[in-house]
PDB file of C-alpha atoms in Angstrom:
ATOM      1  CA  MET A  37     144.384 105.848 111.043  1.00  0.00           C
ATOM      2  CA  GLU A  38     146.784 107.183 113.658  1.00  0.00           C
ATOM      3  CA  GLU A  39     145.651 104.523 116.129  1.00  0.00           C
ATOM      4  CA  ILE A  40     146.143 101.787 113.533  1.00  0.00           C
ATOM      5  CA  ARG A  41     149.642 103.085 112.715  1.00  0.00           C
ATOM      6  CA  ARG A  42     150.571 103.182 116.428  1.00  0.00           C
ATOM      7  CA  GLU A  43     149.398  99.570 116.810  1.00  0.00           C
ATOM      8  CA  LEU A  44     151.402  98.554 113.731  1.00  0.00           C
ATOM      9  CA  ILE A  45     154.544 100.255 115.072  1.00  0.00           C
ATOM     10  CA  ALA A  46     154.081  98.534 118.434  1.00  0.00           C
ATOM     11  CA  ARG A  47     153.657  95.167 116.714  1.00  0.00           C
ATOM     12  CA  VAL A  48     156.438  95.226 114.083  1.00  0.00           C
ATOM     13  CA  GLY A  49     158.665  98.212 114.922  1.00  0.00           C
ATOM     14  CA  PRO A  50     158.939 101.626 113.267  1.00  0.00           C
ATOM     15  CA  GLU A  51     161.055 100.701 110.223  1.00  0.00           C
ATOM     16  CA  ARG A  52     158.928  97.750 109.129  1.00  0.00           C
ATOM     17  CA  ALA A  53     155.691  99.603 109.968  1.00  0.00           C
ATOM     18  CA  GLN A  54     156.736 102.459 107.677  1.00  0.00           C
ATOM     19  CA  ARG A  55     157.487  99.993 104.859  1.00  0.00           C
ATOM     20  CA  ILE A  56     154.149  98.197 105.365  1.00  0.00           C
ATOM     21  CA  ALA A  57     152.026 101.347 105.650  1.00  0.00           C
ATOM     22  CA  ASP A  58     153.655 103.650 103.096  1.00  0.00           C
ATOM     23  CA  THR A  59     154.806 101.394 100.258  1.00  0.00           C
ATOM     24  CA  ASN A  60     152.788  99.994  97.354  1.00  0.00           C
ATOM     25  CA  ARG A  61     153.979  96.759  95.819  1.00  0.00           C
ATOM     26  CA  ASN A  62     153.149  95.122  92.482  1.00  0.00           C
ATOM     27  CA  LEU A  63     154.027  91.511  91.756  1.00  0.00           C
ATOM     28  CA  VAL A  64     153.749  90.441  88.120  1.00  0.00           C
ATOM     29  CA  ILE A  65     153.592  86.689  87.636  1.00  0.00           C
ATOM     30  CA  PHE A  66     154.192  85.994  83.960  1.00  0.00           C
ATOM     31  CA  PRO A  67     152.224  86.033  81.752  1.00  0.00           C
ATOM     32  CA  ASN A  68     148.869  87.281  83.027  1.00  0.00           C
ATOM     33  CA  LEU A  69     148.625  87.531  86.824  1.00  0.00           C
ATOM     34  CA  VAL A  70     149.293  90.693  88.847  1.00  0.00           C
ATOM     35  CA  ILE A  71     149.066  91.093  92.615  1.00  0.00           C
ATOM     36  CA  ASN A  72     148.819  94.738  93.741  1.00  0.00           C
ATOM     37  CA  ASP A  73     149.479  95.448  97.403  1.00  0.00           C
ATOM     38  CA  GLY A  74     148.525  99.019  98.224  1.00  0.00           C
ATOM     39  CA  SER A  75     145.646 100.227 100.352  1.00  0.00           C
ATOM     40  CA  SER A  76     144.166  96.781  99.747  1.00  0.00           C
ATOM     41  CA  VAL A  77     145.380  93.650  98.026  1.00  0.00           C
ATOM     42  CA  THR A  78     144.048  93.224  94.509  1.00  0.00           C
ATOM     43  CA  VAL A  79     144.591  90.135  92.381  1.00  0.00           C
ATOM     44  CA  ARG A  80     144.110  90.670  88.640  1.00  0.00           C
ATOM     45  CA  THR A  81     144.213  88.401  85.628  1.00  0.00           C
ATOM     46  CA  PHE A  82     144.569  89.618  82.042  1.00  0.00           C
ATOM     47  CA  TYR A  83     143.445  87.737  78.942  1.00  0.00           C
ATOM     48  CA  PRO A  84     143.780  89.235  75.444  1.00  0.00           C
ATOM     49  CA  GLU A  85     140.592  88.986  73.382  1.00  0.00           C
ATOM     50  CA  GLY A  86     141.913  90.643  70.250  1.00  0.00           C
ATOM     51  CA  PRO A  87     144.474  93.180  69.073  1.00  0.00           C
ATOM     52  CA  HIS A  88     142.660  96.081  70.799  1.00  0.00           C
ATOM     53  CA  LYS A  89     140.792  94.371  73.635  1.00  0.00           C
ATOM     54  CA  MET A  90     141.798  92.879  76.992  1.00  0.00           C
ATOM     55  CA  HIS A  91     139.609  90.985  79.473  1.00  0.00           C
ATOM     56  CA  VAL A  92     140.584  91.852  83.060  1.00  0.00           C
ATOM     57  CA  THR A  93     139.181  90.154  86.157  1.00  0.00           C
ATOM     58  CA  ALA A  94     140.009  91.601  89.573  1.00  0.00           C
ATOM     59  CA  TRP A  95     139.431  90.476  93.150  1.00  0.00           C
ATOM     60  CA  ALA A  96     139.960  92.927  96.023  1.00  0.00           C
ATOM     61  CA  LEU A  97     140.926  91.505  99.404  1.00  0.00           C
ATOM     62  CA  GLY A  98     140.767  93.304 102.729  1.00  0.00           C
ATOM     63  CA  PRO A  99     140.005  92.837 106.399  1.00  0.00           C
ATOM     64  CA  VAL A 100     136.424  91.868 107.263  1.00  0.00           C
ATOM     65  CA  GLU A 101     135.931  94.891 109.541  1.00  0.00           C
ATOM     66  CA  GLU A 102     136.715  97.465 106.802  1.00  0.00           C
ATOM     67  CA  SER A 103     133.832  99.249 105.116  1.00  0.00           C
TER      68      SER A 103
END
């Protein structure tokens, strides 16, 4: 992880690298799409199926070389 952070700092600078590496972001696109950007990027859709039930589908995206 330290090597990856050093490479990120070299590529984008320390301020932007800190924002990229240490900040989680959530983007809500009304009404039922959420993009979570944390340790990986997750795209989720939400569909109500009744007053007490929600259908959620999620796709996780990440680099090919990650386990």
